[in-house]
XYZ file of N, CA and C in Angstrom:
345
model
N 0.939 -1.103 -0.032
C -0.027 0.184 -0.185
C 0.783 1.486 0.025
N 0.243 2.533 -0.361
C 0.854 3.626 -0.043
C 1.260 4.306 0.897
N 2.223 4.507 1.306
C 2.738 5.191 2.665
C 3.404 6.750 2.195
N 3.262 7.642 3.014
C 4.016 8.952 2.977
C 4.127 8.883 4.591
N 5.593 9.114 4.819
C 5.824 8.998 6.435
C 6.804 10.374 6.414
N 6.161 11.297 7.163
C 7.111 12.502 7.317
C 7.568 12.693 8.665
N 9.142 12.776 8.735
C 9.883 13.303 9.883
C 10.530 14.756 10.133
N 11.250 15.008 11.099
C 11.730 16.114 11.201
C 11.261 17.123 11.812
N 10.210 17.169 12.116
C 9.378 18.222 13.018
C 9.867 18.395 14.602
N 8.935 19.540 15.246
C 9.717 19.622 16.510
C 9.408 21.015 16.926
N 10.012 21.499 18.069
C 10.113 22.509 18.902
C 11.312 23.167 18.631
N 11.229 24.563 17.990
C 12.573 25.699 17.212
C 12.155 26.920 18.035
N 13.508 27.512 18.273
C 13.191 29.179 18.547
C 12.983 29.883 17.207
N 12.433 31.114 17.270
C 12.222 31.965 16.440
C 13.715 32.115 15.440
N 13.887 32.367 14.621
C 14.873 32.292 13.598
C 15.800 31.026 13.371
N 15.430 29.876 14.054
C 16.244 28.563 13.941
C 15.739 28.004 12.495
N 16.267 26.660 12.704
C 15.813 25.836 11.098
C 15.432 24.501 11.724
N 14.865 23.949 10.411
C 14.452 22.413 10.535
C 14.565 21.831 9.130
N 14.642 20.741 9.150
C 14.643 19.920 7.713
C 13.843 18.850 8.244
N 12.313 18.998 7.325
C 11.428 17.932 7.167
C 11.708 16.820 6.145
N 11.576 15.887 6.081
C 11.468 14.703 5.363
C 10.420 13.747 5.083
N 10.286 13.323 4.062
C 9.036 12.370 3.496
C 9.173 11.253 2.641
N 9.252 10.148 3.490
C 9.530 9.240 2.669
C 8.447 8.263 2.110
N 8.670 8.189 0.821
C 7.070 7.503 -0.081
C 7.633 6.117 -0.213
N 6.731 5.399 -0.142
C 6.482 3.891 -0.772
C 5.501 3.681 -1.344
N 5.431 2.777 -2.177
C 4.006 1.865 -2.815
C 3.766 2.804 -4.070
N 4.561 3.972 -4.432
C 4.426 4.820 -5.603
C 5.287 4.865 -6.648
N 5.197 5.023 -8.031
C 6.595 5.102 -8.524
C 6.828 6.912 -8.382
N 7.391 6.904 -7.139
C 7.735 8.464 -6.895
C 8.258 9.299 -7.619
N 8.937 8.898 -8.860
C 9.518 9.930 -9.735
C 8.655 10.752 -10.422
N 7.197 10.005 -10.893
C 6.358 10.664 -11.764
C 5.452 11.388 -11.021
N 5.749 11.883 -9.489
C 4.563 12.068 -8.854
C 5.277 13.860 -8.529
N 4.370 14.802 -8.657
C 4.771 16.225 -8.070
C 4.566 16.351 -6.647
N 5.711 16.563 -6.025
C 5.466 16.326 -4.390
C 5.209 17.970 -3.540
N 4.406 17.920 -2.913
C 3.964 19.213 -2.024
C 4.029 19.070 -0.799
N 4.352 20.326 -0.002
C 4.183 20.300 1.486
C 3.149 21.047 1.597
N 2.455 20.769 2.290
C 1.029 21.594 3.051
C 1.546 21.854 4.426
N 0.616 22.967 5.154
C 0.467 23.205 6.497
C -0.707 23.480 6.938
N -1.016 23.291 8.133
C -2.331 23.626 8.679
C -2.029 24.114 10.101
N -2.630 25.036 10.554
C -2.242 25.918 12.156
C -3.768 25.512 12.583
N -3.713 25.947 13.670
C -5.058 25.413 14.555
C -5.913 26.439 14.264
N -7.163 25.903 13.700
C -8.429 26.909 13.335
C -8.301 27.627 11.866
N -7.120 27.432 11.235
C -6.899 27.707 9.563
C -6.977 26.547 8.657
N -7.320 27.034 7.529
C -7.255 25.941 6.537
C -6.025 25.630 6.067
N -6.042 24.631 5.693
C -4.650 23.729 5.076
C -4.249 24.404 3.768
N -2.897 24.917 3.926
C -2.476 25.788 3.054
C -1.100 24.948 2.334
N -1.070 25.548 0.878
C -0.436 24.894 -0.176
C 0.953 25.877 0.616
N 2.177 25.070 0.906
C 3.739 25.716 1.029
C 4.739 25.577 -0.087
N 5.044 24.570 -0.540
C 6.080 24.295 -1.711
C 5.542 23.205 -2.234
N 5.845 23.534 -3.687
C 5.576 22.281 -4.605
C 6.802 22.235 -5.191
N 7.279 20.824 -5.602
C 8.032 20.430 -6.728
C 7.657 19.490 -7.677
N 7.892 19.867 -8.765
C 7.176 18.797 -10.009
C 8.258 17.903 -10.521
N 7.634 16.729 -11.005
C 8.218 15.680 -11.606
C 9.558 15.881 -12.323
N 9.820 17.086 -12.787
C 10.708 17.498 -13.372
C 11.780 18.487 -12.678
N 11.374 18.837 -11.569
C 12.446 19.140 -10.762
C 11.766 20.949 -10.448
N 11.074 21.368 -11.171
C 10.602 22.664 -10.928
C 9.974 22.924 -9.671
N 10.334 24.081 -9.207
C 9.644 24.392 -7.425
C 8.865 25.536 -7.262
N 7.922 25.952 -6.449
C 7.115 26.915 -6.490
C 6.913 27.308 -4.734
N 6.727 28.326 -4.320
C 6.544 28.750 -3.084
C 5.258 29.572 -2.591
N 5.027 29.217 -1.551
C 4.024 30.477 -0.942
C 4.652 31.549 -0.877
N 4.050 32.789 -1.095
C 4.771 34.022 -0.663
C 5.297 34.245 0.335
N 4.471 33.622 1.678
C 4.989 33.511 3.053
C 6.072 33.106 3.349
N 6.499 31.858 2.597
C 7.846 31.283 2.814
C 8.956 31.493 1.644
N 8.787 32.014 0.637
C 9.640 32.656 -0.418
C 11.107 33.182 0.515
N 12.376 32.488 0.089
C 13.171 32.960 0.685
C 13.708 32.498 1.949
N 12.851 31.912 2.708
C 13.141 31.097 3.726
C 13.453 29.540 3.709
N 12.178 29.002 2.924
C 12.178 27.397 2.547
C 12.792 27.032 1.787
N 12.873 25.922 1.231
C 13.748 25.124 0.137
C 12.971 23.545 0.198
N 12.689 23.285 -1.078
C 11.933 22.085 -1.391
C 12.653 21.454 -2.147
N 13.054 20.093 -2.081
C 14.087 19.341 -2.814
C 13.588 17.765 -2.799
N 14.089 17.017 -3.730
C 13.830 15.468 -3.740
C 14.738 14.697 -4.193
N 15.095 13.718 -3.739
C 15.857 12.405 -3.910
C 15.089 11.339 -4.592
N 15.191 11.514 -5.974
C 14.259 9.983 -6.576
C 14.714 8.929 -6.068
N 16.274 8.784 -6.330
C 16.834 7.336 -5.535
C 16.266 7.006 -4.080
N 16.131 7.944 -3.370
C 15.547 7.915 -2.077
C 14.264 7.810 -1.722
N 13.461 8.058 -2.930
C 12.167 8.445 -2.945
C 11.757 9.264 -2.004
N 12.438 10.318 -1.750
C 11.991 11.045 -0.527
C 11.977 12.935 -0.826
N 11.160 13.387 -0.178
C 10.883 14.709 -0.905
C 11.460 15.581 0.770
N 12.181 16.428 0.680
C 12.386 17.485 1.700
C 11.815 18.909 1.797
N 11.930 19.544 3.010
C 11.684 20.928 3.167
C 12.264 21.437 4.124
N 13.353 22.196 3.500
C 14.414 22.682 4.540
C 13.826 24.271 5.039
N 13.727 24.442 6.200
C 12.934 25.819 6.493
C 14.227 26.371 7.697
N 14.333 27.540 7.294
C 15.248 28.678 7.462
C 14.662 29.625 8.046
N 15.366 30.458 9.044
C 14.675 31.755 9.860
C 13.126 31.769 9.995
N 13.058 30.807 10.850
C 11.508 30.197 11.221
C 10.704 31.293 11.929
N 9.501 31.335 11.875
C 8.856 32.351 12.626
C 7.871 31.747 13.516
N 7.117 32.367 14.354
C 6.112 31.745 15.218
C 5.097 31.422 14.240
N 4.522 32.431 13.609
C 3.458 32.118 12.209
C 3.860 30.679 11.444
N 4.959 30.249 11.536
C 5.052 29.127 10.762
C 4.658 27.729 11.474
N 4.238 27.806 12.657
C 3.682 26.944 13.629
C 2.746 26.192 12.922
N 2.621 24.726 12.807
C 1.598 24.096 12.158
C 2.110 22.675 12.119
N 0.922 21.805 11.665
C 1.176 20.539 11.292
C 1.679 20.468 9.922
N 2.661 20.062 9.353
C 2.981 19.847 8.224
C 2.778 18.735 7.301
N 2.485 18.499 6.268
C 1.866 17.389 5.858
C 2.439 17.118 4.317
N 3.273 16.096 3.852
C 3.318 16.017 2.575
C 2.445 15.100 2.058
N 2.430 15.523 0.536
C 1.277 15.429 -0.444
C 2.317 14.663 -1.914
N 1.636 13.625 -2.210
C 2.118 12.969 -3.460
C 1.113 13.299 -4.420
N 1.312 13.986 -5.659
C 0.127 14.437 -6.344
C -0.049 13.974 -7.836
N -0.866 13.519 -8.421
C -0.744 13.196 -10.228
C -2.178 13.988 -10.291
N -2.561 14.125 -11.771
C -3.788 14.620 -11.876
C -4.872 13.983 -11.343
N -4.605 12.769 -11.468
C -6.171 12.033 -10.986
C -5.912 11.082 -9.850
N -5.065 11.256 -8.945
C -4.451 10.986 -7.598
C -3.795 11.654 -6.976
N -3.687 11.448 -5.647
C -3.222 11.920 -4.453
C -2.920 11.078 -3.275
N -2.010 11.412 -2.849
C -1.746 10.531 -1.338
C -1.317 11.424 -0.364
N -1.660 11.568 1.181
C -1.065 12.166 2.047
C -0.269 11.266 2.958
N 0.619 12.100 3.881
C 1.123 11.579 4.862
C 0.452 11.960 6.520
N 0.488 11.532 7.323
C 0.199 11.583 8.759
C 0.189 13.239 9.253
N 1.568 13.693 8.713
C 1.931 15.064 9.406
C 2.743 15.140 10.380
N 3.517 16.175 10.474
C 4.488 16.149 11.748
C 4.365 17.631 12.172
N 4.411 17.877 13.685
C 3.967 18.956 14.073
C 5.341 19.891 14.175
N 5.210 21.198 13.663
C 6.528 22.250 13.737
C 5.864 23.300 14.887
N 6.775 23.555 16.236
C 6.103 24.694 16.573
C 7.675 25.453 16.824
N 7.245 26.795 16.409
C 8.126 27.994 16.593
C 7.864 28.587 17.801
N 8.612 28.602 18.909
C 8.500 29.487 19.923
C 9.385 29.365 20.725
N 9.579 30.769 21.734
C 10.891 30.892 22.274
C 10.335 30.426 24.148
């Protein structure tokens, strides 16, 4: 079966960094676009970053210049490097594998930015 397993979340001080990982299994990883979403308490889930199967990237305005998405097709893994973290980045971060007719989600990993 398909599994997307996120890791790397935690508690970090403002200005700090974290790297999230999402390991995929049960899919042909290289043909999927991969996304990172986040959902803060009381808010809708929002798209944070995308990397296409060709390696093109796109970011929400709120994270541009601070977050970097990357993928390693040999390891079936997508990453989100998060620098200069702010309290408003606090959320559960979800990995998503996307094709036009299908998609899969991970279980999420909590990121808390607080002093």
